[in-house]
Structures are given as C-alpha cells and as structure tokens.
mmCIF file of C-alpha atoms in Angstrom:
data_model
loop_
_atom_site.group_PDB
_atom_site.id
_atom_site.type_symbol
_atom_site.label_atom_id
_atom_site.label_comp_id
_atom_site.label_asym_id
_atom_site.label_seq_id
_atom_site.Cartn_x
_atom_site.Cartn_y
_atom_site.Cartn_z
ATOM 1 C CA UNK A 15 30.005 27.527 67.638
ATOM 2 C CA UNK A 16 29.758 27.611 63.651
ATOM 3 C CA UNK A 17 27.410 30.575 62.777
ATOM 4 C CA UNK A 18 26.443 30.606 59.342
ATOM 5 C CA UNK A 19 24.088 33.876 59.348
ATOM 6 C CA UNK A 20 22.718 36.758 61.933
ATOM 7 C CA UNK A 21 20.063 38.491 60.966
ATOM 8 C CA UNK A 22 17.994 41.429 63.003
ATOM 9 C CA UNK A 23 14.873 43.176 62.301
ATOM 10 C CA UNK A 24 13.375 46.112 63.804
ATOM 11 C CA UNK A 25 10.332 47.905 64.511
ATOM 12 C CA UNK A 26 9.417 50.398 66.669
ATOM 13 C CA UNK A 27 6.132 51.848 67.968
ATOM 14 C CA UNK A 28 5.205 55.209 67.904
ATOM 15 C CA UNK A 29 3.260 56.869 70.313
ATOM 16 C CA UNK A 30 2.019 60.293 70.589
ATOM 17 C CA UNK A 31 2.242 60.598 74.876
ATOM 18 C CA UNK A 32 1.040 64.263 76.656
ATOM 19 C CA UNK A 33 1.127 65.862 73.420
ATOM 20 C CA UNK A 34 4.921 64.335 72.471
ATOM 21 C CA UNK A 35 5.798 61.829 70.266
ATOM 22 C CA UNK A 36 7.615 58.728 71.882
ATOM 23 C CA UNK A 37 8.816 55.667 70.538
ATOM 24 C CA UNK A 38 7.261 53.523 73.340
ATOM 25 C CA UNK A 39 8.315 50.078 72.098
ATOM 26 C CA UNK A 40 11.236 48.403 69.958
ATOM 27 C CA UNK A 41 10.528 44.771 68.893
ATOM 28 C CA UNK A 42 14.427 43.313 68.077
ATOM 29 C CA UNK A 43 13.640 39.947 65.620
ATOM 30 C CA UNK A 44 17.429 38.546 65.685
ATOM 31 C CA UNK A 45 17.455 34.974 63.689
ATOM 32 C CA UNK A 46 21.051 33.093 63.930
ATOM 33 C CA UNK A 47 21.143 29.977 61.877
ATOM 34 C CA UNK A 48 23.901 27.420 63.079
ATOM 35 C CA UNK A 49 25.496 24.801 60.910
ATOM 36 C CA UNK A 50 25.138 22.239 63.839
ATOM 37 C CA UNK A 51 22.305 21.529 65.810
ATOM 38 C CA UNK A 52 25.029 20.813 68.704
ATOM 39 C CA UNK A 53 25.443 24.477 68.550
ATOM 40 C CA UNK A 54 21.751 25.025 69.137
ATOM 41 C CA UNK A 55 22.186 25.876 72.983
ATOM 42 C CA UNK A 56 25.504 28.043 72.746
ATOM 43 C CA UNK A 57 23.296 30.372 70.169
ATOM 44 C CA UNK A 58 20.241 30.633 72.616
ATOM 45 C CA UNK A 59 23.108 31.781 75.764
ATOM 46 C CA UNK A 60 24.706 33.907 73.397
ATOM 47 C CA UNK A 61 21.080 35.545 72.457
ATOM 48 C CA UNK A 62 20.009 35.698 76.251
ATOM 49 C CA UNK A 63 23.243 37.487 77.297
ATOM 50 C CA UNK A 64 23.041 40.121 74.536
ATOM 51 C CA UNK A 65 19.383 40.838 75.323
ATOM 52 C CA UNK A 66 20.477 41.602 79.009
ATOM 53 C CA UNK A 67 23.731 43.289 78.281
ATOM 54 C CA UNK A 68 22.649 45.547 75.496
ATOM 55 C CA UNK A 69 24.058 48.721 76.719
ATOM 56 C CA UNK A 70 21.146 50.601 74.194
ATOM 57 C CA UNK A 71 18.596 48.443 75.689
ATOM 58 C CA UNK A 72 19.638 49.402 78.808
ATOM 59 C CA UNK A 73 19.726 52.976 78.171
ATOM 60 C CA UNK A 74 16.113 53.978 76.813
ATOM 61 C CA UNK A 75 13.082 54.109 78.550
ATOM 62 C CA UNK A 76 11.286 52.083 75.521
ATOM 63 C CA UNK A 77 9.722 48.345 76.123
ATOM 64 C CA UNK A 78 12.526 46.016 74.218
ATOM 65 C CA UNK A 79 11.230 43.072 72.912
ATOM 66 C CA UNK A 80 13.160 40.592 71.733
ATOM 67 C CA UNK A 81 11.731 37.040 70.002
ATOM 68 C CA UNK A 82 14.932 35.415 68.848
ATOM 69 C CA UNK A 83 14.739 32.635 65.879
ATOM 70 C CA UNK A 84 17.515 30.276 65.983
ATOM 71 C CA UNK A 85 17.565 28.166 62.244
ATOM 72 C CA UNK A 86 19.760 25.635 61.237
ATOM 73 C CA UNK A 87 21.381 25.194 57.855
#
C-alpha cells in the first residue's frame, strides 16, 4: 500500500460529572490519502484494526469515536 499522507484530528468533550471534571468523549478524525485507489481497501483494514487495537483506546473509560476519511491523490 502507497500512503501518501496520515493525518489525525482530535477533540475531546468535557464534562463536569458529580462535581468532577471528565473528559467523557474523544472524537479521533484520521484521513489517509492513498496514491492508488487499489489501495483503497488495505487503508480502510488498516484503519479498522487500529481503532480496535488502540491500546489508549482501550485503556480510558471515554466514548472513542472514530470517523476515518480515506482520500486519494
């Protein structure tokens, strides 16, 4: 697979919960642009198996929400 670019933004929501504050939600906006479209369905396994490996993901109690963007060049 030929990956030109990998970009990520971030946000995170922040929540005041029984009188602490708690980042309750992180929204992960990943956007991989491939030089081939051929490489098109390698980039969307590759995004699905970092979403459910993530060892931060896994670790926090926050919602992770992840809307991947997959461009080509």
């Amino acid at each position: 697979m030929s990956v030109n670019l990998f970009e990520c933004k971030s946000k995170g929501k922040l929540e005041q919960v029984e009188g602490k504050f708690l980042m309750t939600e992180v929204i992960l906006e990943p956007v991989v642009t491939i030089k081939n479209e051929s490489d098109r369905e390698k980039a969307e396994k590759v995004l699905q198996k970092s979403e459910a490996n993530c060892l931060i993901s896994n670790s926090v109690k926050s919602k992770i929400t992840m809307i991947p963007q997959i461009k080509l060049k």
